[in-house]
Amino acid sequence: MSWQHPVPPIADEERQARLVRLRAALEARGLAGMLLGPSESLRYFTGLVWHASERFLGTLVTPTGLFYIVPGFERSRVETLPHLAADILEWKEEESSAALVAGMLEAGGVLAVDDAMPLYFYHALAARLGTERLMDGGPILNTLRRIKSPAEIALIQYAMDLTLGLHRQVHAMLEPGVRASEVVKFIDRRHRELGADDGSTFAIVSFGAATSLPHGADGDQVLTEDDVILVDTGCRIDGYHSDLTRTYKLAPGDTAFEDAWAIEREAQQAVFDAAKLGASCSSLDDAARAVLARYGLGPDYALPGLPHRAGHGLGLQIHEEPYIVRGNATPLAAGMCFSNEPMLVFPGKFGIRLEDHIYMTEDGPRWFTEPAKGPTDPFQAV
């Protein structure tokens, strides 16, 4: 399928530059290589998209080379898929892919392993190399991936704009009697029609008390006139995610909900205002909880209040570094992208999640999408 979006996909030149940075990190640590499994890191560095199975497929990155480790009968399939050009090393059904990897390493060399590596393959490597020659490659990969390039930010922005427009369409279609399942199907269909990679990556549509469950309730729901409505959905463009939540009512007059909505919006704004270059991720979570505590909510994770972290990083994974959570001392830096969603939960009554995302620039934080306007008007004017 040819590329049909106005924002360019990630170019091979950018992936080559990523490999240069990865190799520099390996050399700085004296490592023999990094083994990428069938993960988003494989896609990030090579462009190859593959899903895990009992047969290992991945990429070995060494200080001087790039090698695909491929089941022999899958080679023809791999060759048809987008990926950086490099040597393809085959292993046959009766052979050990772990032995193939081990044989590529210098004597005594230590191998960093993708933190998304299937456990069965880690054990196979350990049997060949010993655990002392394996190390967690996650910190290296996460450090590189959490700083987004302009091309990545442009793709995320396009995906966010697409999903925000779809939220507007959902708002326009809602009326008493509609089923949550109907709305979920509509969201997936429209995401596909608008050019998302595979329709919706997820869609949570909750009405009434079900909105107090952060990830929705089992079963179908029917919207009534007085229900609180929560819609949380996203899609992917060239693998990069959108993720947006709006919570609202169709008509004004519910003072308890409207007062709580204002508190939620204040907490969300406090996170944005705290997002200074060099500030710790933990301090943003603290800023949200401080707002809630001033209104007698919480404290900490107590309910009514905020039951989870205030945000998460986003890119090729919908949840990735940096996490906006207590105890995370990671300082904010230009290129980081993360959600701002300090959900306010009143158990058994309703919940309010206003979720927009932030990207950090050299001048400070920027919104991917403008926050909601009000408890019955979830969108800023276009």
mmCIF file of C-alpha atoms in Angstrom, residues 86-324:
data_model
loop_
_atom_site.group_PDB
_atom_site.id
_atom_site.type_symbol
_atom_site.label_atom_id
_atom_site.label_comp_id
_atom_site.label_asym_id
_atom_site.label_seq_id
_atom_site.Cartn_x
_atom_site.Cartn_y
_atom_site.Cartn_z
ATOM 1 C CA ALA A 86 21.321 -5.444 5.641
ATOM 2 C CA ASP A 87 22.569 -9.024 5.673
ATOM 3 C CA ILE A 88 19.900 -11.665 6.337
ATOM 4 C CA LEU A 89 21.124 -14.672 8.312
ATOM 5 C CA GLU A 90 18.859 -17.716 8.084
ATOM 6 C CA TRP A 91 18.291 -20.511 10.550
ATOM 7 C CA LYS A 92 16.561 -23.744 9.589
ATOM 8 C CA GLU A 93 13.793 -25.490 11.532
ATOM 9 C CA GLU A 94 16.140 -28.006 13.175
ATOM 10 C CA GLU A 95 18.730 -25.330 14.029
ATOM 11 C CA SER A 96 19.061 -22.981 17.009
ATOM 12 C CA SER A 97 18.526 -19.284 16.373
ATOM 13 C CA ALA A 98 20.205 -18.576 19.715
ATOM 14 C CA ALA A 99 23.301 -20.451 18.529
ATOM 15 C CA LEU A 100 23.328 -18.347 15.371
ATOM 16 C CA VAL A 101 23.297 -15.141 17.430
ATOM 17 C CA ALA A 102 25.925 -16.424 19.856
ATOM 18 C CA GLY A 103 28.228 -17.323 16.980
ATOM 19 C CA MET A 104 28.124 -13.742 15.700
ATOM 20 C CA LEU A 105 29.608 -12.290 18.906
ATOM 21 C CA GLU A 106 33.241 -11.779 19.720
ATOM 22 C CA ALA A 107 34.650 -14.128 22.353
ATOM 23 C CA GLY A 108 33.507 -13.024 25.803
ATOM 24 C CA GLY A 109 31.478 -10.115 24.421
ATOM 25 C CA VAL A 110 28.437 -8.926 26.361
ATOM 26 C CA LEU A 111 25.132 -8.686 24.527
ATOM 27 C CA ALA A 112 22.443 -6.142 25.373
ATOM 28 C CA VAL A 113 18.958 -7.611 24.916
ATOM 29 C CA ASP A 114 15.768 -5.810 23.893
ATOM 30 C CA ASP A 115 13.569 -5.470 26.987
ATOM 31 C CA ALA A 116 10.613 -6.682 24.895
ATOM 32 C CA MET A 117 12.426 -9.907 23.987
ATOM 33 C CA PRO A 118 10.291 -13.050 24.388
ATOM 34 C CA LEU A 119 11.322 -14.839 27.569
ATOM 35 C CA TYR A 120 11.770 -18.176 25.806
ATOM 36 C CA PHE A 121 14.459 -16.665 23.624
ATOM 37 C CA TYR A 122 16.233 -15.008 26.543
ATOM 38 C CA HIS A 123 16.492 -18.441 28.170
ATOM 39 C CA ALA A 124 17.839 -19.911 24.924
ATOM 40 C CA LEU A 125 20.486 -17.188 24.783
ATOM 41 C CA ALA A 126 21.369 -17.697 28.449
ATOM 42 C CA ALA A 127 21.901 -21.389 27.802
ATOM 43 C CA ARG A 128 24.391 -20.529 25.047
ATOM 44 C CA LEU A 129 26.149 -17.481 26.504
ATOM 45 C CA GLY A 130 25.515 -17.558 30.236
ATOM 46 C CA THR A 131 23.573 -14.828 32.028
ATOM 47 C CA GLU A 132 26.810 -12.966 32.771
ATOM 48 C CA ARG A 133 27.126 -12.179 29.043
ATOM 49 C CA LEU A 134 23.592 -10.777 28.793
ATOM 50 C CA MET A 135 22.367 -7.403 29.999
ATOM 51 C CA ASP A 136 19.086 -5.520 29.900
ATOM 52 C CA GLY A 137 19.084 -3.307 26.825
ATOM 53 C CA GLY A 138 15.907 -1.515 27.868
ATOM 54 C CA PRO A 139 17.568 1.530 29.455
ATOM 55 C CA ILE A 140 19.607 2.138 26.281
ATOM 56 C CA LEU A 141 16.613 1.719 23.971
ATOM 57 C CA ASN A 142 14.279 3.794 26.107
ATOM 58 C CA THR A 143 16.781 6.633 26.435
ATOM 59 C CA LEU A 144 17.117 6.833 22.656
ATOM 60 C CA ARG A 145 13.433 6.361 21.805
ATOM 61 C CA ARG A 146 11.966 8.802 24.308
ATOM 62 C CA ILE A 147 13.438 11.813 22.459
ATOM 63 C CA LYS A 148 11.256 12.272 19.389
ATOM 64 C CA SER A 149 12.503 13.807 16.152
ATOM 65 C CA PRO A 150 10.567 16.480 14.243
ATOM 66 C CA ALA A 151 9.410 13.757 11.830
ATOM 67 C CA GLU A 152 8.026 11.668 14.687
ATOM 68 C CA ILE A 153 6.293 14.662 16.263
ATOM 69 C CA ALA A 154 4.711 15.525 12.911
ATOM 70 C CA LEU A 155 3.274 12.001 12.602
ATOM 71 C CA ILE A 156 1.929 12.084 16.157
ATOM 72 C CA GLN A 157 0.425 15.521 15.517
ATOM 73 C CA TYR A 158 -1.343 14.255 12.404
ATOM 74 C CA ALA A 159 -2.703 11.240 14.287
ATOM 75 C CA MET A 160 -3.870 13.443 17.180
ATOM 76 C CA ASP A 161 -5.624 15.865 14.834
ATOM 77 C CA LEU A 162 -7.345 12.982 13.077
ATOM 78 C CA THR A 163 -8.614 11.512 16.358
ATOM 79 C CA LEU A 164 -9.690 14.891 17.728
ATOM 80 C CA GLY A 165 -11.780 15.450 14.609
ATOM 81 C CA LEU A 166 -13.334 12.039 15.134
ATOM 82 C CA HIS A 167 -14.175 12.975 18.739
ATOM 83 C CA ARG A 168 -16.148 15.890 17.316
ATOM 84 C CA GLN A 169 -18.080 13.500 15.085
ATOM 85 C CA VAL A 170 -18.845 11.233 18.051
ATOM 86 C CA HIS A 171 -20.084 14.190 20.094
ATOM 87 C CA ALA A 172 -22.407 15.153 17.261
ATOM 88 C CA MET A 173 -23.937 11.663 16.988
ATOM 89 C CA LEU A 174 -24.609 11.044 20.682
ATOM 90 C CA GLU A 175 -28.207 11.073 21.840
ATOM 91 C CA PRO A 176 -30.200 9.158 24.461
ATOM 92 C CA GLY A 177 -30.732 5.544 23.442
ATOM 93 C CA VAL A 178 -27.445 5.040 21.580
ATOM 94 C CA ARG A 179 -25.435 1.997 22.628
ATOM 95 C CA ALA A 180 -21.776 2.227 23.557
ATOM 96 C CA SER A 181 -21.054 -0.647 21.141
ATOM 97 C CA GLU A 182 -22.543 1.390 18.270
ATOM 98 C CA VAL A 183 -20.206 4.266 19.083
ATOM 99 C CA VAL A 184 -17.170 1.952 19.282
ATOM 100 C CA LYS A 185 -17.992 0.538 15.821
ATOM 101 C CA PHE A 186 -18.450 4.042 14.430
ATOM 102 C CA ILE A 187 -15.073 5.136 15.827
ATOM 103 C CA ASP A 188 -13.258 2.159 14.307
ATOM 104 C CA ARG A 189 -14.943 2.602 10.923
ATOM 105 C CA ARG A 190 -14.174 6.313 10.763
ATOM 106 C CA HIS A 191 -10.558 5.823 11.852
ATOM 107 C CA ARG A 192 -10.177 3.376 8.943
ATOM 108 C CA GLU A 193 -11.893 5.697 6.474
ATOM 109 C CA LEU A 194 -9.664 8.572 7.593
ATOM 110 C CA GLY A 195 -6.531 6.545 6.830
ATOM 111 C CA ALA A 196 -5.370 5.189 10.194
ATOM 112 C CA ASP A 197 -3.062 2.171 9.954
ATOM 113 C CA ASP A 198 -5.576 -0.416 11.218
ATOM 114 C CA GLY A 199 -8.645 1.484 12.346
ATOM 115 C CA SER A 200 -8.807 2.222 16.062
ATOM 116 C CA THR A 201 -6.039 0.895 18.260
ATOM 117 C CA PHE A 202 -8.660 0.956 21.028
ATOM 118 C CA ALA A 203 -11.928 2.688 21.894
ATOM 119 C CA ILE A 204 -13.419 3.065 25.369
ATOM 120 C CA VAL A 205 -16.949 4.457 25.430
ATOM 121 C CA SER A 206 -18.492 4.675 28.909
ATOM 122 C CA PHE A 207 -21.769 6.115 30.188
ATOM 123 C CA GLY A 208 -22.896 6.989 33.709
ATOM 124 C CA ALA A 209 -21.286 5.130 36.618
ATOM 125 C CA ALA A 210 -19.117 3.144 34.186
ATOM 126 C CA THR A 211 -17.063 6.314 33.650
ATOM 127 C CA SER A 212 -15.663 5.815 37.175
ATOM 128 C CA LEU A 213 -13.825 2.711 35.885
ATOM 129 C CA PRO A 214 -10.663 4.083 34.231
ATOM 130 C CA HIS A 215 -10.607 1.508 31.422
ATOM 131 C CA GLY A 216 -14.351 0.997 31.074
ATOM 132 C CA ALA A 217 -16.859 -1.657 32.084
ATOM 133 C CA ASP A 218 -17.664 -5.071 30.621
ATOM 134 C CA GLY A 219 -20.846 -5.398 28.615
ATOM 135 C CA ASP A 220 -22.819 -2.881 26.593
ATOM 136 C CA GLN A 221 -24.383 0.342 27.880
ATOM 137 C CA VAL A 222 -27.228 2.526 26.683
ATOM 138 C CA LEU A 223 -26.915 6.312 26.987
ATOM 139 C CA THR A 224 -29.554 8.112 29.041
ATOM 140 C CA GLU A 225 -30.219 11.831 29.086
ATOM 141 C CA ASP A 226 -28.414 12.536 32.359
ATOM 142 C CA ASP A 227 -25.372 10.290 31.886
ATOM 143 C CA VAL A 228 -21.774 11.416 32.079
ATOM 144 C CA ILE A 229 -20.033 10.392 28.837
ATOM 145 C CA LEU A 230 -16.380 9.346 28.552
ATOM 146 C CA VAL A 231 -14.804 8.597 25.170
ATOM 147 C CA ASP A 232 -11.145 7.532 24.969
ATOM 148 C CA THR A 233 -9.695 6.382 21.661
ATOM 149 C CA GLY A 234 -6.711 6.499 19.361
ATOM 150 C CA CYS A 235 -5.156 5.261 16.137
ATOM 151 C CA ARG A 236 -1.750 4.889 14.461
ATOM 152 C CA ILE A 237 -0.147 6.700 11.552
ATOM 153 C CA ASP A 238 3.055 5.010 10.301
ATOM 154 C CA GLY A 239 3.061 3.230 13.658
ATOM 155 C CA TYR A 240 2.819 6.398 15.781
ATOM 156 C CA HIS A 241 -0.092 6.660 18.195
ATOM 157 C CA SER A 242 -2.797 9.127 19.024
ATOM 158 C CA ASP A 243 -4.628 8.878 22.353
ATOM 159 C CA LEU A 244 -7.313 11.366 23.409
ATOM 160 C CA THR A 245 -10.069 11.393 26.022
ATOM 161 C CA ARG A 246 -13.029 13.705 26.456
ATOM 162 C CA THR A 247 -15.576 13.589 29.301
ATOM 163 C CA TYR A 248 -18.784 15.623 29.181
ATOM 164 C CA LYS A 249 -22.562 15.730 29.474
ATOM 165 C CA LEU A 250 -25.001 16.576 26.719
ATOM 166 C CA ALA A 251 -26.828 19.278 28.713
ATOM 167 C CA PRO A 252 -25.894 21.695 31.546
ATOM 168 C CA GLY A 253 -27.354 21.744 35.029
ATOM 169 C CA ASP A 254 -25.473 19.011 36.948
ATOM 170 C CA THR A 255 -23.611 21.156 39.476
ATOM 171 C CA ALA A 256 -21.720 18.270 41.091
ATOM 172 C CA PHE A 257 -20.378 17.091 37.746
ATOM 173 C CA GLU A 258 -19.578 20.583 36.520
ATOM 174 C CA ASP A 259 -17.686 21.479 39.711
ATOM 175 C CA ALA A 260 -15.694 18.240 39.509
ATOM 176 C CA TRP A 261 -14.987 18.826 35.817
ATOM 177 C CA ALA A 262 -13.490 22.230 36.660
ATOM 178 C CA ILE A 263 -11.197 20.594 39.239
ATOM 179 C CA GLU A 264 -10.075 17.990 36.712
ATOM 180 C CA ARG A 265 -9.302 20.691 34.159
ATOM 181 C CA GLU A 266 -7.369 22.668 36.783
ATOM 182 C CA ALA A 267 -5.291 19.591 37.606
ATOM 183 C CA GLN A 268 -4.595 19.003 33.920
ATOM 184 C CA GLN A 269 -3.462 22.604 33.513
ATOM 185 C CA ALA A 270 -1.230 22.289 36.575
ATOM 186 C CA VAL A 271 0.602 19.403 34.902
ATOM 187 C CA PHE A 272 1.151 21.495 31.769
ATOM 188 C CA ASP A 273 2.359 24.493 33.802
ATOM 189 C CA ALA A 274 4.814 22.279 35.723
ATOM 190 C CA ALA A 275 6.291 20.848 32.502
ATOM 191 C CA LYS A 276 9.494 22.860 32.444
ATOM 192 C CA LEU A 277 12.696 21.684 30.802
ATOM 193 C CA GLY A 278 14.720 19.894 33.452
ATOM 194 C CA ALA A 279 11.752 19.325 35.767
ATOM 195 C CA SER A 280 11.379 15.737 36.960
ATOM 196 C CA CYS A 281 8.524 13.635 35.645
ATOM 197 C CA SER A 282 7.577 13.052 39.276
ATOM 198 C CA SER A 283 7.030 16.754 39.853
ATOM 199 C CA LEU A 284 4.275 16.852 37.222
ATOM 200 C CA ASP A 285 2.384 14.074 38.975
ATOM 201 C CA ASP A 286 2.875 15.997 42.229
ATOM 202 C CA ALA A 287 1.379 19.120 40.653
ATOM 203 C CA ALA A 288 -1.837 17.312 39.709
ATOM 204 C CA ARG A 289 -2.262 15.755 43.164
ATOM 205 C CA ALA A 290 -1.645 19.100 44.867
ATOM 206 C CA VAL A 291 -4.632 20.582 43.035
ATOM 207 C CA LEU A 292 -6.892 17.716 44.072
ATOM 208 C CA ALA A 293 -5.701 17.888 47.686
ATOM 209 C CA ARG A 294 -6.682 21.571 47.863
ATOM 210 C CA TYR A 295 -10.252 20.467 47.182
ATOM 211 C CA GLY A 296 -10.153 17.716 49.800
ATOM 212 C CA LEU A 297 -9.668 14.920 47.251
ATOM 213 C CA GLY A 298 -7.174 12.107 47.619
ATOM 214 C CA PRO A 299 -4.570 12.487 49.000
ATOM 215 C CA ASP A 300 -2.157 10.267 47.114
ATOM 216 C CA TYR A 301 -4.124 7.472 45.398
ATOM 217 C CA ALA A 302 -7.119 7.572 47.750
ATOM 218 C CA LEU A 303 -10.567 7.964 46.187
ATOM 219 C CA PRO A 304 -12.353 10.178 45.383
ATOM 220 C CA GLY A 305 -9.214 11.336 43.647
ATOM 221 C CA LEU A 306 -6.589 10.249 41.134
ATOM 222 C CA PRO A 307 -6.091 6.454 41.157
ATOM 223 C CA HIS A 308 -3.171 6.206 38.711
ATOM 224 C CA ARG A 309 -0.189 8.130 37.324
ATOM 225 C CA ALA A 310 -0.837 11.501 35.705
ATOM 226 C CA GLY A 311 0.519 10.509 32.299
ATOM 227 C CA HIS A 312 2.608 8.275 30.065
ATOM 228 C CA GLY A 313 4.983 8.665 27.166
ATOM 229 C CA LEU A 314 3.755 7.948 23.659
ATOM 230 C CA GLY A 315 5.282 7.094 20.306
ATOM 231 C CA LEU A 316 5.473 3.698 18.616
ATOM 232 C CA GLN A 317 3.977 2.356 21.833
ATOM 233 C CA ILE A 318 0.899 3.902 23.342
ATOM 234 C CA HIS A 319 2.510 3.579 26.791
ATOM 235 C CA GLU A 320 6.271 4.111 26.902
ATOM 236 C CA GLU A 321 8.908 6.293 28.528
ATOM 237 C CA PRO A 322 8.747 8.846 30.021
ATOM 238 C CA TYR A 323 6.096 7.983 32.626
ATOM 239 C CA ILE A 324 4.589 10.900 34.524
#
